[in-house]
XYZ file of C-alpha atoms in Angstrom:
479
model
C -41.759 58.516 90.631
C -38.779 59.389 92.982
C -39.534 59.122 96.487
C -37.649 59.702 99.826
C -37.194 56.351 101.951
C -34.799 56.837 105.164
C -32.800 59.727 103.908
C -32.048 57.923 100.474
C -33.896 58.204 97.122
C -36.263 55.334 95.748
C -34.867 55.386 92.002
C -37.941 53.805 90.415
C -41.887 53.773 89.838
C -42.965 50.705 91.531
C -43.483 47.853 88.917
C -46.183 46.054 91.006
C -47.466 45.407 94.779
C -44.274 42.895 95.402
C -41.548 45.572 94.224
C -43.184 48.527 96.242
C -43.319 45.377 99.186
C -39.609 44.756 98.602
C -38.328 47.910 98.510
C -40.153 49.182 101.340
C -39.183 46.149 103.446
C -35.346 46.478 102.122
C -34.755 50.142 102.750
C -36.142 49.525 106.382
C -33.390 47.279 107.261
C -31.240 50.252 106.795
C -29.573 50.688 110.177
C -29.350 46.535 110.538
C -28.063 46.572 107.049
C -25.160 49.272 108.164
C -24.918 47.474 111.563
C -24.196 44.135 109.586
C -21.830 45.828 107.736
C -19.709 47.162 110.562
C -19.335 44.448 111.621
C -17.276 42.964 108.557
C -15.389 46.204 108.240
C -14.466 45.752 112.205
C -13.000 42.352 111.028
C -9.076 42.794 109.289
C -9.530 39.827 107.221
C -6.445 39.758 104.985
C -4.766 36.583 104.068
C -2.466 35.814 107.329
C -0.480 32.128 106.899
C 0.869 32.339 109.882
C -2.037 32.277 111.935
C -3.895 29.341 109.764
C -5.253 26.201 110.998
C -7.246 23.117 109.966
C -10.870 25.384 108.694
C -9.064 28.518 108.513
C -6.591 28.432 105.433
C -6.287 32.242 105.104
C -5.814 32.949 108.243
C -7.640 33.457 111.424
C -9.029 37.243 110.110
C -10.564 35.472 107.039
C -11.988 32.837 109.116
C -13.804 35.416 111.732
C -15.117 37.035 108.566
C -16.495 33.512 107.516
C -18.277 32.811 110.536
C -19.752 36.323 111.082
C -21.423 36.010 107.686
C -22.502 32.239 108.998
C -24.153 33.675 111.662
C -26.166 36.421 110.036
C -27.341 33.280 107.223
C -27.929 31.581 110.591
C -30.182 34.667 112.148
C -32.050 34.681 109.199
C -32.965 31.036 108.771
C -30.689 30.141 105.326
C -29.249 26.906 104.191
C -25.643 27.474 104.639
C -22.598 25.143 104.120
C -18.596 26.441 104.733
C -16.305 24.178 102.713
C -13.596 23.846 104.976
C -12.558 27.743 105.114
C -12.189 27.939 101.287
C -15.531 29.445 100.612
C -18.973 29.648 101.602
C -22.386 28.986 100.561
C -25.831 30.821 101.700
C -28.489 29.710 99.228
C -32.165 30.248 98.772
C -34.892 28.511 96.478
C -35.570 25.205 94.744
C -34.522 24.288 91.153
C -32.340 22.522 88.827
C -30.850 25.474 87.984
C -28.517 27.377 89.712
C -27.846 31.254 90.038
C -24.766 32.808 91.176
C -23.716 35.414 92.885
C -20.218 35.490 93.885
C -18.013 37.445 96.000
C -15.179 37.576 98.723
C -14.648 37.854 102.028
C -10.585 38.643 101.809
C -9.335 41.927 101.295
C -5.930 43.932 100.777
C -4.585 44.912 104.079
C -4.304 48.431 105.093
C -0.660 49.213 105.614
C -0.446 52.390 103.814
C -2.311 53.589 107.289
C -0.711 57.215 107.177
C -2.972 57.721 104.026
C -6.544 57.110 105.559
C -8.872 59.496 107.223
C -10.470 57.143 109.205
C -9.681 53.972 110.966
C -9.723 51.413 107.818
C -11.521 48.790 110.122
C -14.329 51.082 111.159
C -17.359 51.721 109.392
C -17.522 55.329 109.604
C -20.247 57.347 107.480
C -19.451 60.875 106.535
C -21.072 63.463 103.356
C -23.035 60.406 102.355
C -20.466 58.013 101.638
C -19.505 54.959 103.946
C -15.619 54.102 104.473
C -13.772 51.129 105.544
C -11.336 48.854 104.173
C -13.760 46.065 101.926
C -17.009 48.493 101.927
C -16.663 48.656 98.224
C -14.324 45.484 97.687
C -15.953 43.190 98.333
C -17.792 43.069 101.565
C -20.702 45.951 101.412
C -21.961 44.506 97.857
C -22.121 40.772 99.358
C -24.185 41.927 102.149
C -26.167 44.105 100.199
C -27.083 40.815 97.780
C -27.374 38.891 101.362
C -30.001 41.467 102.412
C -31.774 41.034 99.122
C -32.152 37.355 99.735
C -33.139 38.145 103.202
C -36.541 40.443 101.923
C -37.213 38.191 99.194
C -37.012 35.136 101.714
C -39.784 37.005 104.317
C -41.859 38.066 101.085
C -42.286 34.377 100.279
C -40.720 34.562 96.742
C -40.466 31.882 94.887
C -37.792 31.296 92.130
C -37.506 28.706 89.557
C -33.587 28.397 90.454
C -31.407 28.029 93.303
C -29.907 31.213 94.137
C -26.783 30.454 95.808
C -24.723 33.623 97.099
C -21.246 32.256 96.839
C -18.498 33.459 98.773
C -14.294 33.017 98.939
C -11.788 33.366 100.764
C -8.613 34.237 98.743
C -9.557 36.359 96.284
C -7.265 39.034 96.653
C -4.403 36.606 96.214
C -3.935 32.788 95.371
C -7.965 32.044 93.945
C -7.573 28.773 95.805
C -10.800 29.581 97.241
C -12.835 29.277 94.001
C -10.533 26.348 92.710
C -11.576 24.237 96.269
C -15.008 25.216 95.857
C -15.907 24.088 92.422
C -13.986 20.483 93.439
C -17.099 19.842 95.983
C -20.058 21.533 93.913
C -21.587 22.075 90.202
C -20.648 25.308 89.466
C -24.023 27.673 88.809
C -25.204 27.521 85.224
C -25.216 31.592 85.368
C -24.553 34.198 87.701
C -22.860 37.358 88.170
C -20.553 38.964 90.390
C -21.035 41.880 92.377
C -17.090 42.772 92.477
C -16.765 45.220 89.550
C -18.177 48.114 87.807
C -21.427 48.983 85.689
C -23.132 48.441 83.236
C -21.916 45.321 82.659
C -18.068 43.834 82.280
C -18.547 40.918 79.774
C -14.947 40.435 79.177
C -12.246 40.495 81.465
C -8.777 40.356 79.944
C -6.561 37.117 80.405
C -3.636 37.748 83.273
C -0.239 36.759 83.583
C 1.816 37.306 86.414
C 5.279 36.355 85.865
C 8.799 36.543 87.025
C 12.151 36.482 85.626
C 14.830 35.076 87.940
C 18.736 34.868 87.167
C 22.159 34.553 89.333
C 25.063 36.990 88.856
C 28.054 37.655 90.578
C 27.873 41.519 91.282
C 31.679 41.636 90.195
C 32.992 45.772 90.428
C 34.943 45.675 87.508
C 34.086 49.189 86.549
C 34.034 52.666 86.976
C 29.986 52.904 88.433
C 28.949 49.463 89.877
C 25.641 48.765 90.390
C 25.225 46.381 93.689
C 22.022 46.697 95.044
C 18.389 47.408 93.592
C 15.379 47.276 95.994
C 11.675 47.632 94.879
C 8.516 46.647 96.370
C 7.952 43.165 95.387
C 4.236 44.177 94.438
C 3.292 42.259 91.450
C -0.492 43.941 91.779
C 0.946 47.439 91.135
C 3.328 49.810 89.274
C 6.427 50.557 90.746
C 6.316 53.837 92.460
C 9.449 53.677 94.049
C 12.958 51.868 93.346
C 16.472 52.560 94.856
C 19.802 51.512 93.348
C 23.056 51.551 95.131
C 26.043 52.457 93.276
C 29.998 52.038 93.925
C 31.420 54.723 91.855
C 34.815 56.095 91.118
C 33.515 59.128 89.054
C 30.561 60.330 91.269
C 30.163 64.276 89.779
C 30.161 61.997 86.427
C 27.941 59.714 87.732
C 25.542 62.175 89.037
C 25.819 64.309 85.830
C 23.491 61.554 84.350
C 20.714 61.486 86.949
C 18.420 63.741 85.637
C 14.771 61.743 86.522
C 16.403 60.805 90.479
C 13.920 62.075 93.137
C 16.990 61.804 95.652
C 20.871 61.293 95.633
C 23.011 60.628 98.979
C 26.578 60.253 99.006
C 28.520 58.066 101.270
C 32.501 58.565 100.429
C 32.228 56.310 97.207
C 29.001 54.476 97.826
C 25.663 56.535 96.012
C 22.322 55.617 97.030
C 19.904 56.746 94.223
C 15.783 57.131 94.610
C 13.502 57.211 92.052
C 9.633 58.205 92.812
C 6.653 57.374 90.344
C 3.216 57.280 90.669
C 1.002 54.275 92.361
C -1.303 52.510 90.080
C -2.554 48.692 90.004
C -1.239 46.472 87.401
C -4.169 46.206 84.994
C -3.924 49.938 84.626
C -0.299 50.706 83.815
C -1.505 54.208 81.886
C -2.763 55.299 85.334
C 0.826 54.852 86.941
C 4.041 56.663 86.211
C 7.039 54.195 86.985
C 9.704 54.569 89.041
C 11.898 51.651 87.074
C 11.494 53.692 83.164
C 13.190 56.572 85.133
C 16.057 54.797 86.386
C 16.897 52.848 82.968
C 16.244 56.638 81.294
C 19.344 58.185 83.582
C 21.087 54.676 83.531
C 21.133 53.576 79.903
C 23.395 57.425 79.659
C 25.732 56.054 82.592
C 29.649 55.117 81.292
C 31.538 52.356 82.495
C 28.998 50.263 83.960
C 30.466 46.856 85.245
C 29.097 44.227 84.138
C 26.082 42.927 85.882
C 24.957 46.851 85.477
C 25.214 46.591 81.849
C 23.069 43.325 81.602
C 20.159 44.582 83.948
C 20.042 48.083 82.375
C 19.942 46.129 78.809
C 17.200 43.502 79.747
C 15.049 46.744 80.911
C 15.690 49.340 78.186
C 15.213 46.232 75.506
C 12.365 44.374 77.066
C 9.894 46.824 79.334
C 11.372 49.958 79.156
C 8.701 53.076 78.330
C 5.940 50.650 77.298
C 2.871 49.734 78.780
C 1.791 47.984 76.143
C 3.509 44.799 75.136
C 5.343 46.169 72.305
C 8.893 45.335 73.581
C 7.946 42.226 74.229
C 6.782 41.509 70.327
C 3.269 40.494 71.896
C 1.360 43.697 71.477
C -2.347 42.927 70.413
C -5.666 44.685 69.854
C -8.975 43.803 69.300
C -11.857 45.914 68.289
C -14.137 45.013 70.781
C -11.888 44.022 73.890
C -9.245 46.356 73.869
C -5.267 45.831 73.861
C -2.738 43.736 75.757
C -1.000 45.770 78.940
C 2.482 45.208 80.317
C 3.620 46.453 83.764
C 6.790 46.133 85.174
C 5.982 45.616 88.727
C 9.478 45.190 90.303
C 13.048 45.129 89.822
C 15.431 43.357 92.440
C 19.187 43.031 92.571
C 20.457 41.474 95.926
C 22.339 38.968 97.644
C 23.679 38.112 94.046
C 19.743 37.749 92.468
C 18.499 39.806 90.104
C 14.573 39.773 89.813
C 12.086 40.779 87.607
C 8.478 41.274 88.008
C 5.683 41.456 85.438
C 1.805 41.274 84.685
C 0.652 40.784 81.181
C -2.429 41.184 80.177
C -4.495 40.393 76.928
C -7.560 40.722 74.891
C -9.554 38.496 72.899
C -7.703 37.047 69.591
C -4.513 36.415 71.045
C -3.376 32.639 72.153
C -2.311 32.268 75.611
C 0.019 29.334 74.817
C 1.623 31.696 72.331
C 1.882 34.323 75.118
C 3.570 31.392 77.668
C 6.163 30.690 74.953
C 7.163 33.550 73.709
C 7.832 34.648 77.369
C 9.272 31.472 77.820
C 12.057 32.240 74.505
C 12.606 36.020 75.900
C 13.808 33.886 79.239
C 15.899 31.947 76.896
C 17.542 34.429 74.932
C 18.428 36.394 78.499
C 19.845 33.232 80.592
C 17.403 33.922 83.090
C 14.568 31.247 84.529
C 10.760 32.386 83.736
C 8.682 31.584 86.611
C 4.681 31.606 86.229
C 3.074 33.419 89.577
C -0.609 34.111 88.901
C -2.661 32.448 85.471
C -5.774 33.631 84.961
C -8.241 32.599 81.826
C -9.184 35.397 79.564
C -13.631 35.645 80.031
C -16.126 36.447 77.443
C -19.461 36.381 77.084
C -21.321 37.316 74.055
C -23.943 40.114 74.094
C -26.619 38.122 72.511
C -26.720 35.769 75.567
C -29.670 35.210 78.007
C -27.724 36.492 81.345
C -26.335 40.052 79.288
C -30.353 40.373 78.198
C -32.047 40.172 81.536
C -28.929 42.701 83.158
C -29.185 44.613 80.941
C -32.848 45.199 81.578
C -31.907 45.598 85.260
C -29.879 47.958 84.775
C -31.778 50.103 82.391
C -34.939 50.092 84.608
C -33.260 51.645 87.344
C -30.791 53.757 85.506
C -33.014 54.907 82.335
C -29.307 54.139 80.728
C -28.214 52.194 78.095
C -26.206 48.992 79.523
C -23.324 49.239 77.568
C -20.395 46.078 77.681
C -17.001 46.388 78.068
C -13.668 45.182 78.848
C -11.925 45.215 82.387
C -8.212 44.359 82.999
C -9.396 43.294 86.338
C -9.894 40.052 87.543
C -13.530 38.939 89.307
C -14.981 35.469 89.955
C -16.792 35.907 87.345
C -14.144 34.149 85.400
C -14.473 30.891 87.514
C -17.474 29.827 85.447
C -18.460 29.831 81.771
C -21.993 32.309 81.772
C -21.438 34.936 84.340
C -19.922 38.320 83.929
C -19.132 41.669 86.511
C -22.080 43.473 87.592
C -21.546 46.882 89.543
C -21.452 48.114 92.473
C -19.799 50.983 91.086
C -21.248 53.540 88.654
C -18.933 55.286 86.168
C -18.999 58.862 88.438
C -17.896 56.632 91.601
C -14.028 56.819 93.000
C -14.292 53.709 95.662
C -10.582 53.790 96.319
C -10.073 50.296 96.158
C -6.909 48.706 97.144
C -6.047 52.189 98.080
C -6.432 54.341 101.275
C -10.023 55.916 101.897
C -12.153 52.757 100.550
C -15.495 54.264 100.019
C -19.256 53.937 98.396
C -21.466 56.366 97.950
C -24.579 55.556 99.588
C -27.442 56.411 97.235
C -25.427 54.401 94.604
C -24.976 51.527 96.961
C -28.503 51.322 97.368
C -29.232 52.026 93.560
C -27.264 49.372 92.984
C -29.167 46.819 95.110
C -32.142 47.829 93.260
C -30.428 46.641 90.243
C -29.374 43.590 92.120
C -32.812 42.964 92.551
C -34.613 43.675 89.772
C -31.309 41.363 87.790
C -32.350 37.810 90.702
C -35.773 38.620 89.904
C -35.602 38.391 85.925
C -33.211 35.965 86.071
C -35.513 33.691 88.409
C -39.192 33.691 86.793
């Protein structure tokens, strides 16, 4: 049966008295739920340093956001506990056990402003979708699984585990949150995080962020010098855009060769070049077109390159150039069931005498991370340059036969009449800060939430299909 409840559709027959109770009770907290919410949106809680303080590590954005959420576990009469402006704790129920749900608080900022359609840091609700920046990462899921915990709290439920909705502060960047939080507490013995994508993510590949680092004298000892390269020092994304700067004493020759440039300005002898690709985060390099394969294309053709041009142009082209996959590298790896390593050059940078270079590599199951470290660590070697590790992330698997991929799975199909299938994510979630708990949703495979981008959206039938999930998954994980 498919019934209308405040504009949205039920997705389900009712199972028994206490799901018809819960989902009547949930979908009536619809405009508190959406008030709630706009209130996080309202709040620009991206990682700010220079604003922190003693309880506010992040920043004083993050720690508004903290509080806000304190006050709403407050309102509702929770058990909640901040660990000094790391993370968060609002938790429910008695038990040895523990389940967890984890999210975050943090978000990317909005500075590519010119792209939205709406003030990023208002909740504004248009053709049935919401948008703000953190209504789909993370910030509309948490409160959704805060609401759940809310109607199953006033219906008296009872589970045989702690149900601990667990959330950070730094997820977006350092993970410092997570790493703080599990020094003061027993991580849960399960749990799942609602920071990702359905059916169900049960492996998330193993990240490397990584730079290469090296000291050369930007000498013009030839015909085209190359003295300055600027590129976004993103490490989260492909590089969409890249300028080098060029004293040349053949310019038509020069600029005979520039066949992939976007733009080429002249000043007497000194030739800025632009190169435009295509934005794309790091864990999905095939998504991207970058900006740095079309300048070693035109550049690898250049003559009389002095010589710091000739070394950057041959660490690229030999190393990174045209492959997203690791190949290059000689760590290319695939695994039947968790996919293939990725490689994305994130940035190049050639100033002040410094060249840098920017990567994220990420793997599969069957592939050792300490080989990974040192064959990176050789490549540095052979190049004279110093390898610098940024971001280290643990590769996370859980097997399909286990307990927690059963009763999701069962969630999932109940509400979806869909098979739950498993699969792999680049991505990172904090799912991968304990042993038994994998990504869960919010978004369904037809959903385009925009995250990290401009126009961060959910669709609001799926957002609430998804909390049905949420709550059939606490519910069978908790009787």
């Amino acid at each position: 049966m498919v019934e209308k409840n405040n504009n949205y559709e039920v997705n389900r027959d009712y199972g028994s008295s206490f799901d018809k109770n819960f989902i009547e009770k949930l979908y009536s907290y619809r405009n508190q739920m959406k008030s709630d919410l706009a209130s996080l949106i309202s709040i620009n809680s991206v990682r700010d340093l220079h604003t922190s303080y003693k309880g506010a590590p992040f920043g004083k954005g993050i720690r508004k956001c903290f509080d806000k959420v304190m006050e709403l576990a407050v309102r509702e009469g929770f058990k909640v506990e901040d660990f000094d402006g790391y993370a968060m704790h609002i938790e429910y129920g008695d038990g040895e056990e523990t389940l967890g749900i984890l999210g975050h608080l943090d978000t990317v900022d909005a500075k590519h402003i010119e792209g939205w359609n709406t003030n990023p840091f208002e909740l504004v609700e248009k053709d049935e979708f919401w948008y703000g920046r953190g209504v789909n990462d993370d910030k509309g899921p948490v409160l959704g699984c805060f609401y759940i915990l809310k109607v199953l709290k006033e219906l008296n439920y009872k589970p045989n585990k702690k149900i601990r909705l667990i959330l950070g502060g730094a997820e977006e960047t350092t993970w410092e949150c997570m790493q703080y939080y599990a020094k003061h507490n027993k991580m849960p013995d399960m749990g799942f995080s609602p920071d990702c994508d359905f059916p169900i993510v049960n492996c998330e590949k193993g990240i490397i962020k990584c730079q290469y680092e090296k000291e050369l004298k930007a000498q013009l000892d030839g015909i085209n010098n190359i003295i300055e390269i600027k590129s976004e020092l993103n490490i989260d994304a492909v590089c969409s855009n890249i300028k080098i700067y060029v004293e040349s004493r053949d310019v038509e020759g020069l600029i005979s060769c520039l066949k992939k440039a976007s733009s080429i300005t002249k000043k007497d002898k000194l030739i800025e070049i632009e190169y435009q690709g295509k934005f794309a985060l790091s864990r999905n390099p095939h998504k991207g077109e970058n900006a740095i394969f079309k300048f070693v294309d035109d550049f690898v053709n250049v003559k009389e390159l002095n010589l710091e041009g000739k070394v950057i142009i041959d660490i690229l082209n030999r190393y990174f150039n045209n492959d997203i996959y690791g190949k290059k590298l000689g760590l290319f790896h695939e695994d039947a069931e968790t996919g293939t390593t990725t490689s994305n050059l994130a940035y190049v940078e050639f100033l002040n005498k410094k060249l840098l270079i920017g990567f994220d590599f990420r793997y599969p199951m069957g592939i050792d991370k300490k080989y990974i470290l040192n064959r990176l660590s050789c490549i540095a070697g052979e190049i004279g340059m110093s390898f610098n590790v940024l971001k280290d992330l643990d590769l996370l698997y859980v097997s399909g036969d286990s307990q927690l991929i059963d009763k999701l799975s069962k969630s999932y199909e109940k509400i979806t009449n869909k098979r739950a299938l498993l699969f792999t994510k680049g991505a990172a979630s904090y799912a991968r800060t304990m042993k038994n708990c994998v990504g869960f949703g919010p978004s369904f495979e037809e959903d385009k939430p925009n995250s990290h981008k401009a126009n961060e959206c959910i669709n609001i039938k799926n957002f609430y299909k998804a909390l049905e999930i949420y709550y059939e998954a606490i519910k069978g994980l908790t009787k």
